[in-house]
mmCIF file of C-alpha atoms in Angstrom:
data_model
loop_
_atom_site.group_PDB
_atom_site.id
_atom_site.type_symbol
_atom_site.label_atom_id
_atom_site.label_comp_id
_atom_site.label_asym_id
_atom_site.label_seq_id
_atom_site.Cartn_x
_atom_site.Cartn_y
_atom_site.Cartn_z
ATOM 1 C CA MET Z 116 -2.533 92.218 27.580
ATOM 2 C CA ARG Z 117 -0.298 94.693 29.515
ATOM 3 C CA ARG Z 118 -0.875 95.294 33.176
ATOM 4 C CA THR Z 119 -1.469 98.694 34.444
ATOM 5 C CA ALA Z 120 -0.535 99.824 37.974
ATOM 6 C CA LEU Z 121 -3.391 101.730 39.437
ATOM 7 C CA ALA Z 122 -2.181 102.355 42.964
ATOM 8 C CA ASP Z 123 -0.577 105.648 42.072
ATOM 9 C CA TYR Z 124 -3.860 106.851 40.559
ATOM 10 C CA ALA Z 125 -5.756 105.648 43.598
ATOM 11 C CA LEU Z 126 -3.376 107.611 45.783
ATOM 12 C CA ALA Z 127 -3.656 110.731 43.800
ATOM 13 C CA GLY Z 128 -7.614 110.319 43.816
ATOM 14 C CA MET Z 129 -7.408 110.006 47.577
ATOM 15 C CA ALA Z 130 -5.194 113.111 47.855
ATOM 16 C CA GLN Z 131 -7.676 115.026 45.799
ATOM 17 C CA GLY Z 132 -10.641 113.880 47.564
ATOM 18 C CA PHE Z 133 -9.290 114.759 50.923
ATOM 19 C CA ALA Z 134 -8.239 118.285 49.704
ATOM 20 C CA LEU Z 135 -11.865 118.688 48.370
ATOM 21 C CA LEU Z 136 -13.107 117.653 51.942
ATOM 22 C CA ARG Z 137 -10.799 120.190 53.514
ATOM 23 C CA GLN Z 138 -8.662 117.554 55.083
ATOM 24 C CA PRO Z 139 -5.248 118.784 54.163
ATOM 25 C CA GLN Z 140 -3.338 116.343 56.607
ATOM 26 C CA ARG Z 141 -4.882 113.466 54.946
ATOM 27 C CA SER Z 142 -4.465 114.870 51.407
ATOM 28 C CA ALA Z 143 -0.768 115.499 52.214
ATOM 29 C CA ASP Z 144 -0.345 111.957 53.499
ATOM 30 C CA SER Z 145 -1.981 110.460 50.501
ATOM 31 C CA ALA Z 146 0.164 112.449 47.970
ATOM 32 C CA ALA Z 147 3.327 111.663 49.954
ATOM 33 C CA ALA Z 148 2.649 108.103 49.910
ATOM 34 C CA LEU Z 149 2.245 108.363 46.099
ATOM 35 C CA VAL Z 150 5.528 110.192 45.915
ATOM 36 C CA LEU Z 151 7.239 107.596 48.120
ATOM 37 C CA ALA Z 152 5.791 104.326 46.713
ATOM 38 C CA HIS Z 153 5.790 105.314 42.886
ATOM 39 C CA PRO Z 154 8.787 107.624 42.250
ATOM 40 C CA GLN Z 155 8.452 106.767 38.374
ATOM 41 C CA SER Z 156 4.771 107.595 38.216
ATOM 42 C CA PRO Z 157 3.541 110.041 35.595
ATOM 43 C CA LEU Z 158 1.753 111.642 38.475
ATOM 44 C CA LEU Z 159 4.799 112.505 40.481
ATOM 45 C CA CYS Z 160 4.959 116.087 39.967
ATOM 46 C CA ALA Z 161 1.415 116.677 40.616
ATOM 47 C CA ALA Z 162 1.600 114.749 43.754
ATOM 48 C CA LEU Z 163 4.528 116.626 44.908
ATOM 49 C CA ALA Z 164 2.639 119.805 44.364
ATOM 50 C CA ARG Z 165 -0.368 118.405 46.197
ATOM 51 C CA ALA Z 166 1.541 117.223 49.057
ATOM 52 C CA ALA Z 167 3.515 120.590 49.492
ATOM 53 C CA GLU Z 168 0.329 122.634 49.121
ATOM 54 C CA SER Z 169 -1.498 120.290 51.659
ATOM 55 C CA GLU Z 170 1.286 120.318 54.221
ATOM 56 C CA GLU Z 171 1.158 124.178 54.059
ATOM 57 C CA ALA Z 172 -2.663 124.233 54.320
ATOM 58 C CA ALA Z 173 -2.300 121.988 57.376
ATOM 59 C CA GLY Z 174 -0.007 124.316 59.103
ATOM 60 C CA ARG Z 175 3.094 122.197 58.470
ATOM 61 C CA ALA Z 176 5.391 124.565 56.676
ATOM 62 C CA ALA Z 177 8.544 122.695 57.759
ATOM 63 C CA ARG Z 178 7.433 119.598 55.945
ATOM 64 C CA ALA Z 179 6.161 121.649 52.815
ATOM 65 C CA VAL Z 180 9.633 123.187 52.160
ATOM 66 C CA PRO Z 181 11.591 120.035 51.142
ATOM 67 C CA LEU Z 182 8.699 118.839 49.002
ATOM 68 C CA TYR Z 183 8.674 122.314 47.246
ATOM 69 C CA GLU Z 184 12.469 122.086 46.763
ATOM 70 C CA ARG Z 185 12.062 118.468 45.303
ATOM 71 C CA LEU Z 186 9.228 119.845 42.996
ATOM 72 C CA LEU Z 187 11.735 122.736 41.833
ATOM 73 C CA THR Z 188 14.472 120.409 41.007
ATOM 74 C CA SER Z 189 12.463 117.582 39.569
ATOM 75 C CA CYS Z 190 9.625 119.092 37.614
ATOM 76 C CA PRO Z 191 10.097 121.460 34.744
ATOM 77 C CA GLY Z 192 7.311 123.877 34.424
ATOM 78 C CA TYR Z 193 6.411 124.254 38.116
ATOM 79 C CA GLU Z 194 9.247 126.782 38.824
ATOM 80 C CA PRO Z 195 7.144 129.953 38.883
ATOM 81 C CA ARG Z 196 4.678 128.693 41.439
ATOM 82 C CA THR Z 197 7.185 126.826 43.459
ATOM 83 C CA LEU Z 198 9.676 129.596 43.804
ATOM 84 C CA LEU Z 199 6.853 131.945 44.842
ATOM 85 C CA ARG Z 200 5.619 129.555 47.560
ATOM 86 C CA LEU Z 201 9.204 128.792 48.840
ATOM 87 C CA ALA Z 202 9.989 132.639 49.098
ATOM 88 C CA THR Z 203 6.690 133.197 50.990
ATOM 89 C CA LEU Z 204 7.334 130.388 53.404
ATOM 90 C CA ARG Z 205 11.027 131.425 53.974
ATOM 91 C CA ALA Z 206 9.999 135.095 54.364
ATOM 92 C CA SER Z 207 7.354 134.054 57.051
ATOM 93 C CA ARG Z 208 10.041 132.062 58.787
ATOM 94 C CA GLY Z 209 12.473 135.008 58.820
ATOM 95 C CA GLU Z 210 14.823 133.478 56.419
ATOM 96 C CA THR Z 211 16.767 135.877 54.105
ATOM 97 C CA ARG Z 212 18.458 133.271 52.057
#
């Protein structure tokens, strides 16, 4: 019987649960833990998106930007939403890049 790693799924569940409980900092931390500990996980793209959105919701835009940038380069299909969020964050910080 083949073993299945469940830690990434547990972290994803925690991130989602904290988001539903309106605890964005804890949600972001759980999603970031998944990204760091399980870089080959099939949940990586969803975790990057959750981490970035939760960082933004927690008022930590500076931490959200690198997550959105990684999401943009690593996860095909996330480009429209990611580009919009990056543009919005950069505009709010006065960046014209």
